[in-house]
Amino acid sequence: MTIGQRIKKIRIFRGMTQKELGTMMGFGVNGDIRIAQYESGVRTPKKQMLLKMAEVLCVQPAVFSCRVCISKDDLMQTLFWMEESKGGGDIYDCIQKWEDMRAKYETGEISKEEYLQWKLTYICTPLTDTSV
C-alpha cells in the first residue's frame, strides 16, 4: 500500500473530505487538490508534512514511514533481521499483542473500526517511565 493509499484510507476512516484534510493541514483554498495529488501519487509528501499529517489524522507517524513488505518471505526476512539486530523479546511481545487484538476482532469482541483504530495508534516501543 502506497503512502497515498494510506492517506486516503485513513482520511476516509476519519470521515474527512480531501478539502477538510487540506484545510486542517493549512493548505488553503486549494488544499483538496494537494491532498488529491498525495493520494493519487502525483506528489509525495516530505517527512515534515507526513509528521503533521499524522498529528492531524491522529495516527502514529510510523503509519506513513514504515516499509510495507511485498511478500510473506519479505516480511519474514524483515522479522529475522530485526531479531538479529535487536533481539527477539520485543518482537514477540508486539506480535502477541497483535494476535490478541486480531482474535478480539475475529470473535466480534471489537468492531472493524476499533481494530483499525488500534492499528493506527499502536506503539510497540514501551514508553520509558520518567517519574521520580
PDB file of C-alpha atoms in Angstrom, residues 43-109:
ATOM      1  CA  ARG A  43       3.102  14.208  -5.328  1.00  0.00           C
ATOM      2  CA  THR A  44       4.821  12.630  -2.352  1.00  0.00           C
ATOM      3  CA  PRO A  45       4.682  14.474   0.971  1.00  0.00           C
ATOM      4  CA  LYS A  46       8.006  15.275   2.602  1.00  0.00           C
ATOM      5  CA  LYS A  47       8.835  13.877   6.049  1.00  0.00           C
ATOM      6  CA  GLN A  48       7.784  17.029   7.937  1.00  0.00           C
ATOM      7  CA  MET A  49       4.476  17.066   6.076  1.00  0.00           C
ATOM      8  CA  LEU A  50       3.872  13.419   6.989  1.00  0.00           C
ATOM      9  CA  LEU A  51       4.580  14.180  10.646  1.00  0.00           C
ATOM     10  CA  LYS A  52       2.000  16.965  10.575  1.00  0.00           C
ATOM     11  CA  MET A  53      -0.468  14.737   8.715  1.00  0.00           C
ATOM     12  CA  ALA A  54      -0.028  12.005  11.329  1.00  0.00           C
ATOM     13  CA  GLU A  55      -0.846  14.553  14.020  1.00  0.00           C
ATOM     14  CA  VAL A  56      -3.896  15.885  12.151  1.00  0.00           C
ATOM     15  CA  LEU A  57      -5.188  12.368  11.433  1.00  0.00           C
ATOM     16  CA  CYS A  58      -4.390  11.152  14.993  1.00  0.00           C
ATOM     17  CA  VAL A  59      -2.161   8.265  13.922  1.00  0.00           C
ATOM     18  CA  GLN A  60       1.353   7.183  14.757  1.00  0.00           C
ATOM     19  CA  PRO A  61       3.926   8.705  12.362  1.00  0.00           C
ATOM     20  CA  ALA A  62       5.176   5.176  11.639  1.00  0.00           C
ATOM     21  CA  VAL A  63       1.902   4.583   9.775  1.00  0.00           C
ATOM     22  CA  PHE A  64       3.397   6.658   6.961  1.00  0.00           C
ATOM     23  CA  SER A  65       7.097   5.911   7.393  1.00  0.00           C
ATOM     24  CA  CYS A  66       7.117   2.145   7.763  1.00  0.00           C
ATOM     25  CA  ARG A  67       8.049  -0.048   4.840  1.00  0.00           C
ATOM     26  CA  VAL A  68       5.381  -2.391   3.548  1.00  0.00           C
ATOM     27  CA  CYS A  69       6.554  -5.922   2.850  1.00  0.00           C
ATOM     28  CA  ILE A  70       5.580  -7.154  -0.592  1.00  0.00           C
ATOM     29  CA  SER A  71       5.529 -10.865   0.216  1.00  0.00           C
ATOM     30  CA  LYS A  72       5.429 -13.258   3.163  1.00  0.00           C
ATOM     31  CA  ASP A  73       9.103 -14.025   2.539  1.00  0.00           C
ATOM     32  CA  ASP A  74       9.908 -10.304   2.652  1.00  0.00           C
ATOM     33  CA  LEU A  75       8.025  -9.986   5.949  1.00  0.00           C
ATOM     34  CA  MET A  76       9.790 -12.971   7.475  1.00  0.00           C
ATOM     35  CA  GLN A  77      13.219 -11.704   6.404  1.00  0.00           C
ATOM     36  CA  THR A  78      12.398  -8.327   7.959  1.00  0.00           C
ATOM     37  CA  LEU A  79      11.483 -10.043  11.235  1.00  0.00           C
ATOM     38  CA  PHE A  80      14.589 -12.245  11.115  1.00  0.00           C
ATOM     39  CA  TRP A  81      16.889  -9.251  10.638  1.00  0.00           C
ATOM     40  CA  MET A  82      15.112  -7.262  13.344  1.00  0.00           C
ATOM     41  CA  GLU A  83      15.691 -10.187  15.680  1.00  0.00           C
ATOM     42  CA  GLU A  84      19.380 -10.296  14.718  1.00  0.00           C
ATOM     43  CA  SER A  85      19.853  -6.600  15.381  1.00  0.00           C
ATOM     44  CA  LYS A  86      17.591  -6.081  18.397  1.00  0.00           C
ATOM     45  CA  GLY A  87      16.869  -9.474  19.932  1.00  0.00           C
ATOM     46  CA  GLY A  88      13.552 -11.254  19.774  1.00  0.00           C
ATOM     47  CA  GLY A  89      11.746 -10.351  23.006  1.00  0.00           C
ATOM     48  CA  ASP A  90      10.137  -7.096  21.922  1.00  0.00           C
ATOM     49  CA  ILE A  91       9.201  -8.516  18.527  1.00  0.00           C
ATOM     50  CA  TYR A  92       7.434 -11.473  20.126  1.00  0.00           C
ATOM     51  CA  ASP A  93       5.575  -9.187  22.547  1.00  0.00           C
ATOM     52  CA  CYS A  94       4.378  -6.959  19.707  1.00  0.00           C
ATOM     53  CA  ILE A  95       3.231  -9.916  17.619  1.00  0.00           C
ATOM     54  CA  GLN A  96       1.395 -11.357  20.647  1.00  0.00           C
ATOM     55  CA  LYS A  97      -0.445  -8.052  21.195  1.00  0.00           C
ATOM     56  CA  TRP A  98      -1.423  -8.022  17.527  1.00  0.00           C
ATOM     57  CA  GLU A  99      -2.590 -11.643  17.718  1.00  0.00           C
ATOM     58  CA  ASP A 100      -4.705 -10.832  20.795  1.00  0.00           C
ATOM     59  CA  MET A 101      -6.372  -7.849  19.104  1.00  0.00           C
ATOM     60  CA  ARG A 102      -6.969  -9.774  15.894  1.00  0.00           C
ATOM     61  CA  ALA A 103      -8.636 -12.557  17.894  1.00  0.00           C
ATOM     62  CA  LYS A 104     -10.904  -9.980  19.557  1.00  0.00           C
ATOM     63  CA  TYR A 105     -11.840  -8.657  16.127  1.00  0.00           C
ATOM     64  CA  GLU A 106     -12.447 -12.101  14.657  1.00  0.00           C
ATOM     65  CA  THR A 107     -14.677 -13.132  17.579  1.00  0.00           C
ATOM     66  CA  GLY A 108     -16.678  -9.902  17.381  1.00  0.00           C
ATOM     67  CA  GLU A 109     -15.436  -8.563  20.710  1.00  0.00           C
TER      68      GLU A 109
END
